PDB file of C-alpha atoms in Angstrom:
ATOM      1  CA  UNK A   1     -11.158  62.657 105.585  1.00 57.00           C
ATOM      2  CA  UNK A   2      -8.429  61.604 103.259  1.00 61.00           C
ATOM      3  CA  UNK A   3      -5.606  64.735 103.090  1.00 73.00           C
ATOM      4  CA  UNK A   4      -4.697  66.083  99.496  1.00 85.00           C
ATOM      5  CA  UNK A   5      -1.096  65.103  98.574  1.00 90.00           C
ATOM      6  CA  UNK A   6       1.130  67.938  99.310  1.00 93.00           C
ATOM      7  CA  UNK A   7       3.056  69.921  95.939  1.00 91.00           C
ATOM      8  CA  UNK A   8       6.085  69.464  95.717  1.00 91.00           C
ATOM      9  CA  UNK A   9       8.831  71.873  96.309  1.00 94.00           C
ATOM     10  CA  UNK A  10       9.362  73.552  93.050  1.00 95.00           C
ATOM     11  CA  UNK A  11      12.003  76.190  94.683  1.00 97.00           C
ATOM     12  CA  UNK A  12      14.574  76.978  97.233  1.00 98.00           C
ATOM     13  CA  UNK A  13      15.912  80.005  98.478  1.00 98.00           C
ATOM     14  CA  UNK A  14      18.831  79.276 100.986  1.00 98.00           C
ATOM     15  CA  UNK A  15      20.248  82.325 102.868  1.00 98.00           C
ATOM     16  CA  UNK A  16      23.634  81.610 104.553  1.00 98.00           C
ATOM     17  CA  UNK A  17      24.371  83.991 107.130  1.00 98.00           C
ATOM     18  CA  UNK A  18      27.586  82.771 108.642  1.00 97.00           C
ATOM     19  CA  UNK A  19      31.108  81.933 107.483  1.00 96.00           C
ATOM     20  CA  UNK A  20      32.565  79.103 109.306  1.00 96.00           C
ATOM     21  CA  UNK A  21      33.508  75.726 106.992  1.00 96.00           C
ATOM     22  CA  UNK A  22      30.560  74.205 109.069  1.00 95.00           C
ATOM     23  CA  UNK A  23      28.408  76.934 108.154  1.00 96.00           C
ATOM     24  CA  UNK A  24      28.522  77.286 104.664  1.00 97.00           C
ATOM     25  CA  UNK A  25      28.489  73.260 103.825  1.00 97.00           C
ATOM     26  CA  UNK A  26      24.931  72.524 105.253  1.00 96.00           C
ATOM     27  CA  UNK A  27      23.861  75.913 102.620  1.00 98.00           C
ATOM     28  CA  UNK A  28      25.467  74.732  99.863  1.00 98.00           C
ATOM     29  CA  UNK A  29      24.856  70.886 100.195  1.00 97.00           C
ATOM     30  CA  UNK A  30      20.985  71.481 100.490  1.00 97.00           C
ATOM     31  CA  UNK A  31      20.929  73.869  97.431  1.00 97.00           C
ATOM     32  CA  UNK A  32      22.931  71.412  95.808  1.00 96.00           C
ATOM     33  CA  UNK A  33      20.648  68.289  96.616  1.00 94.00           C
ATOM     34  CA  UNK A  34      17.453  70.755  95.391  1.00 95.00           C
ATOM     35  CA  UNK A  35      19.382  71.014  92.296  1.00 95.00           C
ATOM     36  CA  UNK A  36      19.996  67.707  91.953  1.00 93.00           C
ATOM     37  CA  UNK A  37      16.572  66.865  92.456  1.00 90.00           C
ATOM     38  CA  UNK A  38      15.298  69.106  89.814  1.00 91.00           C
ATOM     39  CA  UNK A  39      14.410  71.820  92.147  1.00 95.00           C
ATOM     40  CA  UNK A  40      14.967  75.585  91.497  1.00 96.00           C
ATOM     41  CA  UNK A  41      17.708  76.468  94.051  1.00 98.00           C
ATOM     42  CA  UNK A  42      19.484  79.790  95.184  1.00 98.00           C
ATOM     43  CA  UNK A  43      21.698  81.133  97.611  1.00 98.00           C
ATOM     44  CA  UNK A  44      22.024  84.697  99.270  1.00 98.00           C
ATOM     45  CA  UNK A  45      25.182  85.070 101.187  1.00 98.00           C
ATOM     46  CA  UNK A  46      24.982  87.679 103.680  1.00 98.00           C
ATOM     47  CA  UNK A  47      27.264  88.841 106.537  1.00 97.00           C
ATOM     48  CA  UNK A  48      29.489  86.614 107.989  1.00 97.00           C
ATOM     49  CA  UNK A  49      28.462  84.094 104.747  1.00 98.00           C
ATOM     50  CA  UNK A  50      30.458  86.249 102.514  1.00 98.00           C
ATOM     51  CA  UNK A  51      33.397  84.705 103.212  1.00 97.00           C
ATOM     52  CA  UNK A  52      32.564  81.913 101.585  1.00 98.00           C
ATOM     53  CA  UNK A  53      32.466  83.941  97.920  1.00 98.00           C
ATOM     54  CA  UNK A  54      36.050  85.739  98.703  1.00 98.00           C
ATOM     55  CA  UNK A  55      37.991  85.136  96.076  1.00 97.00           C
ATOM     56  CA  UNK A  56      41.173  85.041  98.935  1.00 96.00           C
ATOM     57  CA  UNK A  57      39.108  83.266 101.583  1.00 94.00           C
ATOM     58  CA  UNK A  58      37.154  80.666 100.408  1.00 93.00           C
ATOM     59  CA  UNK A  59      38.715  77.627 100.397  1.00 91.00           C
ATOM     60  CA  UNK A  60      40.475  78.663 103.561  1.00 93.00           C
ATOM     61  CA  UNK A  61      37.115  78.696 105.967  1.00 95.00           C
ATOM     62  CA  UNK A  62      37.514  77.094 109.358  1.00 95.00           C
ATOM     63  CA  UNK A  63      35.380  75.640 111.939  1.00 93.00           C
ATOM     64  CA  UNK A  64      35.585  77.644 115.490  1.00 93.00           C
ATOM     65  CA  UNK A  65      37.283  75.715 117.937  1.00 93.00           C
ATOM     66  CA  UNK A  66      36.370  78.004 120.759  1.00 93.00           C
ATOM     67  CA  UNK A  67      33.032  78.697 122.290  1.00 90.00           C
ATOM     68  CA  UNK A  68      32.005  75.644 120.155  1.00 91.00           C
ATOM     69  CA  UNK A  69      29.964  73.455 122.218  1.00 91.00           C
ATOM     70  CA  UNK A  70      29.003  70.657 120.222  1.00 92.00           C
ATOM     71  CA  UNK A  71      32.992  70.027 118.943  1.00 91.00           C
ATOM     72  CA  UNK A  72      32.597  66.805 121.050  1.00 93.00           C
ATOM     73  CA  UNK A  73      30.800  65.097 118.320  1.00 92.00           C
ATOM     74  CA  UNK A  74      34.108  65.506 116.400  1.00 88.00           C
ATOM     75  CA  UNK A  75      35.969  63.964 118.879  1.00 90.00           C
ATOM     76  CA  UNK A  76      35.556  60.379 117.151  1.00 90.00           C
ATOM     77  CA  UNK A  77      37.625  61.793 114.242  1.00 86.00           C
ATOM     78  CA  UNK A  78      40.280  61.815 116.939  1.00 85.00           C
ATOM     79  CA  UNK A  79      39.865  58.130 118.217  1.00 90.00           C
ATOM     80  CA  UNK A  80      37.907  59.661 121.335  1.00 91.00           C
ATOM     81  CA  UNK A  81      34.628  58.999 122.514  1.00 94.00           C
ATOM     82  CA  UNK A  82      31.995  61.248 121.311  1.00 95.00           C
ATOM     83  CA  UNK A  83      31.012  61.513 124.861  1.00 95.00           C
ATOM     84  CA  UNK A  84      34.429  63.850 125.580  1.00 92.00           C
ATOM     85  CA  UNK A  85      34.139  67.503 125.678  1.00 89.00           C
ATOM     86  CA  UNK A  86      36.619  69.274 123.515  1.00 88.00           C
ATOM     87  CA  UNK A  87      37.740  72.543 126.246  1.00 88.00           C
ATOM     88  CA  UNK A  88      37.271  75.615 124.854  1.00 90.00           C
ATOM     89  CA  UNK A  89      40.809  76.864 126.309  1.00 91.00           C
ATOM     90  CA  UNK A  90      42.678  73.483 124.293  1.00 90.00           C
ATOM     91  CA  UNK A  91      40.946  75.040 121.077  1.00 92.00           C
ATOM     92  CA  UNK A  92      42.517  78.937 121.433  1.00 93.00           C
ATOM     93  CA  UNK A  93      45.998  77.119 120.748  1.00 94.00           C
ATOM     94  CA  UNK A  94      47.290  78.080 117.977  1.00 93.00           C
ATOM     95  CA  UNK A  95      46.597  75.709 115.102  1.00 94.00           C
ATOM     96  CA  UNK A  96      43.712  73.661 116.603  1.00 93.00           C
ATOM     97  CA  UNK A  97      41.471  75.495 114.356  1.00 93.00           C
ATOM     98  CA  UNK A  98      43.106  74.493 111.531  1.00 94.00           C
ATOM     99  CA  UNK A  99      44.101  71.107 112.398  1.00 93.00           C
ATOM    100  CA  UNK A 100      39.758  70.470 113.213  1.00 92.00           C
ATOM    101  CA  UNK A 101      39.164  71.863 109.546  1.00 94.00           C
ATOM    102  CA  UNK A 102      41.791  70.263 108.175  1.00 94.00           C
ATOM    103  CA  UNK A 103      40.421  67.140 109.720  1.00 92.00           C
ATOM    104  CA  UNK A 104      37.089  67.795 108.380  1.00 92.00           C
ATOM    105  CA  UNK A 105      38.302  68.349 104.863  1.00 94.00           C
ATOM    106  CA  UNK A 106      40.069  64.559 105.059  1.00 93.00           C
ATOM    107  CA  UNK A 107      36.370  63.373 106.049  1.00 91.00           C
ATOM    108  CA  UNK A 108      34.706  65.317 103.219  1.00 92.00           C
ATOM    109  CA  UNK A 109      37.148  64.231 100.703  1.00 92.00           C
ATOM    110  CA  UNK A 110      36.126  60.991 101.465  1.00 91.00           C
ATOM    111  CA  UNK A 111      32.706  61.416 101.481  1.00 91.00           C
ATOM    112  CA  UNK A 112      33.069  63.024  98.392  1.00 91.00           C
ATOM    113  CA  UNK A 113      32.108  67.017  99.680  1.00 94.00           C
ATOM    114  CA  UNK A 114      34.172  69.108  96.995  1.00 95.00           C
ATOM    115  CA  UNK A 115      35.901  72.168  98.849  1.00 96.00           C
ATOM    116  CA  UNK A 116      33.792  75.248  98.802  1.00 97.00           C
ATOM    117  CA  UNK A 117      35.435  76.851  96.002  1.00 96.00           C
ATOM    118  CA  UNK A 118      34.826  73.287  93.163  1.00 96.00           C
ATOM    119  CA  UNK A 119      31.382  72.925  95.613  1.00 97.00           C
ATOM    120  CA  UNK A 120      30.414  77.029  94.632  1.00 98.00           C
ATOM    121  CA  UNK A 121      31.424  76.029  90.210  1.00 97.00           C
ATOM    122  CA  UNK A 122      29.493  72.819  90.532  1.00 96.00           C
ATOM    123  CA  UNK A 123      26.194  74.445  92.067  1.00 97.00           C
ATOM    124  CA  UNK A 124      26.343  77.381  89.542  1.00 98.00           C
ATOM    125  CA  UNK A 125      26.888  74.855  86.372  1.00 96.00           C
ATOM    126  CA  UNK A 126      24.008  73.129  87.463  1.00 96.00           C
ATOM    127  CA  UNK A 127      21.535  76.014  87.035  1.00 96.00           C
ATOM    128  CA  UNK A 128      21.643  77.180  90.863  1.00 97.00           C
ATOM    129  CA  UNK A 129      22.223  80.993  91.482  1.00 98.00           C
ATOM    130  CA  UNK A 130      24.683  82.408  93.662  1.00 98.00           C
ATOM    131  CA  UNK A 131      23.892  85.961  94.684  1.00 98.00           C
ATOM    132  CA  UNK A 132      25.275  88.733  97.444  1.00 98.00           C
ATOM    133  CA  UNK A 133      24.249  91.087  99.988  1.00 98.00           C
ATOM    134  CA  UNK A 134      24.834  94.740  99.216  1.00 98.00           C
ATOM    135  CA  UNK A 135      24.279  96.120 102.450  1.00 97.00           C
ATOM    136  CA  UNK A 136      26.842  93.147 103.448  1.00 98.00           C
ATOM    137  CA  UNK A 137      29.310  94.197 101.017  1.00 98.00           C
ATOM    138  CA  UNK A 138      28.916  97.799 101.747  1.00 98.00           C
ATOM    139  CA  UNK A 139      29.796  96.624 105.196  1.00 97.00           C
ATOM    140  CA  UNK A 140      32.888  95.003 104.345  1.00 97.00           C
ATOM    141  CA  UNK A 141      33.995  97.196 101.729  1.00 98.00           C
ATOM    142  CA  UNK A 142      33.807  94.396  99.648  1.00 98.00           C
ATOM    143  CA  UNK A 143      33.453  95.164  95.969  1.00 97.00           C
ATOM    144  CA  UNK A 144      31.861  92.726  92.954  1.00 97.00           C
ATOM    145  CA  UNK A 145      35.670  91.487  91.793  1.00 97.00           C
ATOM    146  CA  UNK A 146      36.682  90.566  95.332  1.00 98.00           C
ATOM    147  CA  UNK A 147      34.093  87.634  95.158  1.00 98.00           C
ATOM    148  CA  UNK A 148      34.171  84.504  92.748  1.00 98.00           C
ATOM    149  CA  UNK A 149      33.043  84.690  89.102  1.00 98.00           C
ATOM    150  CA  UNK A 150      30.034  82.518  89.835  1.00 98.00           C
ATOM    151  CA  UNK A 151      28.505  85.720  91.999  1.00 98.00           C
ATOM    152  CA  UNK A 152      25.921  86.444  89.643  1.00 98.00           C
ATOM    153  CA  UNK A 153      24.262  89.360  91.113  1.00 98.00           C
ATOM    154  CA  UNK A 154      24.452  91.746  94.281  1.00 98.00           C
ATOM    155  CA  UNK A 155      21.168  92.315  95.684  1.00 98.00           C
ATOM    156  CA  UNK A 156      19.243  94.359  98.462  1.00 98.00           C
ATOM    157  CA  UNK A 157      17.028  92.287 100.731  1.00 97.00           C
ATOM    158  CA  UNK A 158      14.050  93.776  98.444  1.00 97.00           C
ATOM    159  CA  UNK A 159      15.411  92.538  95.270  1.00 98.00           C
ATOM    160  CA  UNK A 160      16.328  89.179  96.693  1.00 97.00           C
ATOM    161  CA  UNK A 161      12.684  88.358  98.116  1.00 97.00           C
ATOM    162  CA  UNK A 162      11.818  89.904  94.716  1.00 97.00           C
ATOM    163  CA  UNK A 163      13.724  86.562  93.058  1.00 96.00           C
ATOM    164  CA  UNK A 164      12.702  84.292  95.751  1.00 97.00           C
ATOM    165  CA  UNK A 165       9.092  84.632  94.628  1.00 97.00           C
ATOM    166  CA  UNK A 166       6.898  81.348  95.230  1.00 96.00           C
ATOM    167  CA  UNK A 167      10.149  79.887  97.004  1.00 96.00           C
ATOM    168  CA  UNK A 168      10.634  78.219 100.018  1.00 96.00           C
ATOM    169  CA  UNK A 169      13.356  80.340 102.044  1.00 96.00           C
ATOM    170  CA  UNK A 170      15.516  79.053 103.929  1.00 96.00           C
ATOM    171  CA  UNK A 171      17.557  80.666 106.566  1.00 96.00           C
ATOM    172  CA  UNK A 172      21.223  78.852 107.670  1.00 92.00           C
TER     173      UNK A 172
ATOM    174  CA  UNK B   1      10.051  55.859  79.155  1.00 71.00           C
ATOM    175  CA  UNK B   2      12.788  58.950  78.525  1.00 71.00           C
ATOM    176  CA  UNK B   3      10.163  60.451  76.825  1.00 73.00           C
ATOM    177  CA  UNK B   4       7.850  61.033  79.987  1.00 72.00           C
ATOM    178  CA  UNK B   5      11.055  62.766  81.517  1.00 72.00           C
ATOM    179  CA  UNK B   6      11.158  65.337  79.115  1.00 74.00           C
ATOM    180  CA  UNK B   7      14.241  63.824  76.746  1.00 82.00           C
ATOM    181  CA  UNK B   8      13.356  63.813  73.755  1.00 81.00           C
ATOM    182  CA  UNK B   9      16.541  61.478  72.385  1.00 86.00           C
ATOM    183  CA  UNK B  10      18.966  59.263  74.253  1.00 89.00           C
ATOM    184  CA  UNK B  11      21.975  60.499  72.550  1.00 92.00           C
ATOM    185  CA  UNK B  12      25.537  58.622  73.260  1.00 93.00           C
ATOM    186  CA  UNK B  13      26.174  61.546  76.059  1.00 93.00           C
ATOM    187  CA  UNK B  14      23.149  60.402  77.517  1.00 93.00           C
ATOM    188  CA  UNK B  15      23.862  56.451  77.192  1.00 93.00           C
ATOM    189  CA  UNK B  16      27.588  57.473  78.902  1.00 93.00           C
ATOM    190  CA  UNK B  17      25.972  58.967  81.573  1.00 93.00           C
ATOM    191  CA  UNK B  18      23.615  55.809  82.460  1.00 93.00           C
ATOM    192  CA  UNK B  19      26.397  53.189  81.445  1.00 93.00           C
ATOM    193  CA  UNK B  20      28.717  54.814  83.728  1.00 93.00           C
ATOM    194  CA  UNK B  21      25.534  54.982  86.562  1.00 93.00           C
ATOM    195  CA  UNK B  22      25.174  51.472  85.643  1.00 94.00           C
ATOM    196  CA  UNK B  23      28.680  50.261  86.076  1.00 94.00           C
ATOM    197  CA  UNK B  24      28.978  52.196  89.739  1.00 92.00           C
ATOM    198  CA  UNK B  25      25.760  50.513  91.010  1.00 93.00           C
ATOM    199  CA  UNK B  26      27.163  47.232  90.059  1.00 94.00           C
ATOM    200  CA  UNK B  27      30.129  47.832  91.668  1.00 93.00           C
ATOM    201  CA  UNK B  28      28.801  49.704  94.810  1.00 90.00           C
ATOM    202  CA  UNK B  29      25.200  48.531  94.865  1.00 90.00           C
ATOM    203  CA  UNK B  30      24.278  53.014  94.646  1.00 88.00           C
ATOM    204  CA  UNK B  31      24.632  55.301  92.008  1.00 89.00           C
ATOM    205  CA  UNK B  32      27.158  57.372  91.922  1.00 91.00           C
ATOM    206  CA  UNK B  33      27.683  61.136  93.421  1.00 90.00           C
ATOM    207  CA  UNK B  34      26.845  64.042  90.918  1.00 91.00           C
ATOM    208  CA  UNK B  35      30.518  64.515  91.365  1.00 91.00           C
ATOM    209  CA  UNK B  36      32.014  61.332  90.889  1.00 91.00           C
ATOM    210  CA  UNK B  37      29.791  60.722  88.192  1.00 91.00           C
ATOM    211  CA  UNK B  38      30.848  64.062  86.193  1.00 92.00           C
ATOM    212  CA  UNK B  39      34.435  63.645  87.286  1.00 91.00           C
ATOM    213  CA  UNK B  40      34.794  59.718  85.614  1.00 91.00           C
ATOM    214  CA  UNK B  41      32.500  59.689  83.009  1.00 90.00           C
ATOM    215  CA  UNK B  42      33.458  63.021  81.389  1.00 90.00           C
ATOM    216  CA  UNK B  43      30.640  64.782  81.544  1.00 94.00           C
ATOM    217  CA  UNK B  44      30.424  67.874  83.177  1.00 95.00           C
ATOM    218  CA  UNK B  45      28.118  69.329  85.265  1.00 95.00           C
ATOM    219  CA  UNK B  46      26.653  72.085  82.943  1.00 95.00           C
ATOM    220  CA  UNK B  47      25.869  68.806  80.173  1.00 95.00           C
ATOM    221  CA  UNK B  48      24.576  66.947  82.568  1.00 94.00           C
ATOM    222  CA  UNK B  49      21.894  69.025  83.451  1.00 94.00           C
ATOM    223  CA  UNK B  50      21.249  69.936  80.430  1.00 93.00           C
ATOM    224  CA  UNK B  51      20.730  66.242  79.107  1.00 93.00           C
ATOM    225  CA  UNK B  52      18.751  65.165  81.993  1.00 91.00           C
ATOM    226  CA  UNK B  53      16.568  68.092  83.153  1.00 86.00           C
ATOM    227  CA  UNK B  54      14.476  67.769  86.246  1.00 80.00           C
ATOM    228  CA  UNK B  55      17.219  66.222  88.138  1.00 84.00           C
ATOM    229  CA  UNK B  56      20.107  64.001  87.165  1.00 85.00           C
ATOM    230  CA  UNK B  57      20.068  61.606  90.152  1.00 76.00           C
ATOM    231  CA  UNK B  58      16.941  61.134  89.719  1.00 80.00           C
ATOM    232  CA  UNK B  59      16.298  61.090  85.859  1.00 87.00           C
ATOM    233  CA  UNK B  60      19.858  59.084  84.951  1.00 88.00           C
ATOM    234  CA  UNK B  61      18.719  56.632  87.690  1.00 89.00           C
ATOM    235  CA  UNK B  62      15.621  55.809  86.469  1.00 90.00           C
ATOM    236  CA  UNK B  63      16.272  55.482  82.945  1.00 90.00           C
ATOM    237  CA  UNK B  64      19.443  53.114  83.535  1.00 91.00           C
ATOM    238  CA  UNK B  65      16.962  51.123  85.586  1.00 92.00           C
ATOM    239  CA  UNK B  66      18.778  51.917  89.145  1.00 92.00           C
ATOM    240  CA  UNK B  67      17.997  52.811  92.331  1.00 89.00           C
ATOM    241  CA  UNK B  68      18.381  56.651  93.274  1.00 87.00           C
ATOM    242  CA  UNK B  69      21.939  57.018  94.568  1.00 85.00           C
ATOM    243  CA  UNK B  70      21.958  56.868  98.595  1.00 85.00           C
ATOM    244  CA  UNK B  71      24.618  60.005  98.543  1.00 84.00           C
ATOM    245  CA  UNK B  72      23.329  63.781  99.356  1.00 87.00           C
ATOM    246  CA  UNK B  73      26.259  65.033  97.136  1.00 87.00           C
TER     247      UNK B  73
END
């Protein structure tokens, strides 16, 4: 029995949770690609993912150098094998942190990644929506001006799987 | 065939947009990222969704008679 073709995706609802450089791309470059591919797309940032919208914080996220188990696969950045464990002690010293983002940002210039703050202006002029968590923001006594202008809207969880209707949601 | 993709006109913003995808697949053998393509052909981002709804990659790519760009960006 020959399958029906399955519909396309006609909508995206990405939630990003977490608010590490390395957490936030993956979000915004599959909203991004929906949009690009004429899909609906939005994003809720929520906890930890606010940071990303921070007006004074966003284009200074960094990628946890401790606890991080899978940092070996950056090791080839570093002419090392990717084989070579990256110890979590060598990554509390001061400045690792930023040298591994910094590092990353050279390798998403040149694959042409814009930093968060140009990535967040180029998803919202193409149509994508960019909303927050109240309950987050409560949280963090985080108020509407503190984030970037492309914030459209803060939402409850009950208002944001209100928009979301007939979207796929994704959680990050 | 712009028609079927919902344009109703190829204005000269449009024709910028697919001479400039034209001119990057020659030279690279892909289209160009969204970004590279709005930062060098001076079109911004808000235009050039608005000119090619349903997808620029896509859309620009098919009318210029390219290949969708390899890139995820």
């Amino acid at each position: 029995m020959a399958s029906e073709t399955p519909e396309p995706i006609k909508r995206v609802s990405i939630i990003c949770s977490k608010g590490g450089l390395d957490e936030v791309l993956p979000a915004l470059i599959m909203a991004n690609g929906a949009r690009m591919e004429g899909i609906e797309a939005s994003i809720f940032f929520t906890f930890f993912g606010l940071n990303a919208l921070i007006k004074k914080t966003h284009d200074q996220l960094k990628i946890a150098t401790v606890g991080n188990a899978a940092l070996n696969l950056a090791m080839p950045m570093m002419g090392m094998p990717i084989t070579m464990p990256m110890p979590t002690l060598l990554g509390a010293i001061p400045g690792v942190s930023r040298l591994a983002s910094w590092m990353m940002k050279q390798e998403m210039e040149k694959l042409d990644i814009p930093p968060i703050g140009e990535f967040l202006e180029m998803f919202s002029d193409s149509g994508g929506h960019i909303y927050a968590c109240k309950l987050a923001m409560d949280m963090f006594k985080l108020k509407k001006e503190d984030l970037v202008d492309q914030v459209e809207k803060v939402l409850t969880v009950g208002q944001f799987y209100e928009i979301s209707a007939g979207a796929s949601i994704i959680f990050t | 065939m712009a028609a079927e993709d919902g344009i109703s006109e190829l204005t000269d913003r449009h024709m910028a947009v697919i001479e400039f995808m034209r001119k990057e697949f020659e030279a690279n053998g892909t289209g160009p990222s969204i970004r590279k393509l709005t930062k060098q052909s001076g079109v911004p981002t808000k235009e050039l969704y608005q000119l090619f709804p349903g997808g620029p990659a896509k859309k620009a790519a098919r009318i210029a008679g390219i290949t969708k760009p390899q890139g995820c960006i």
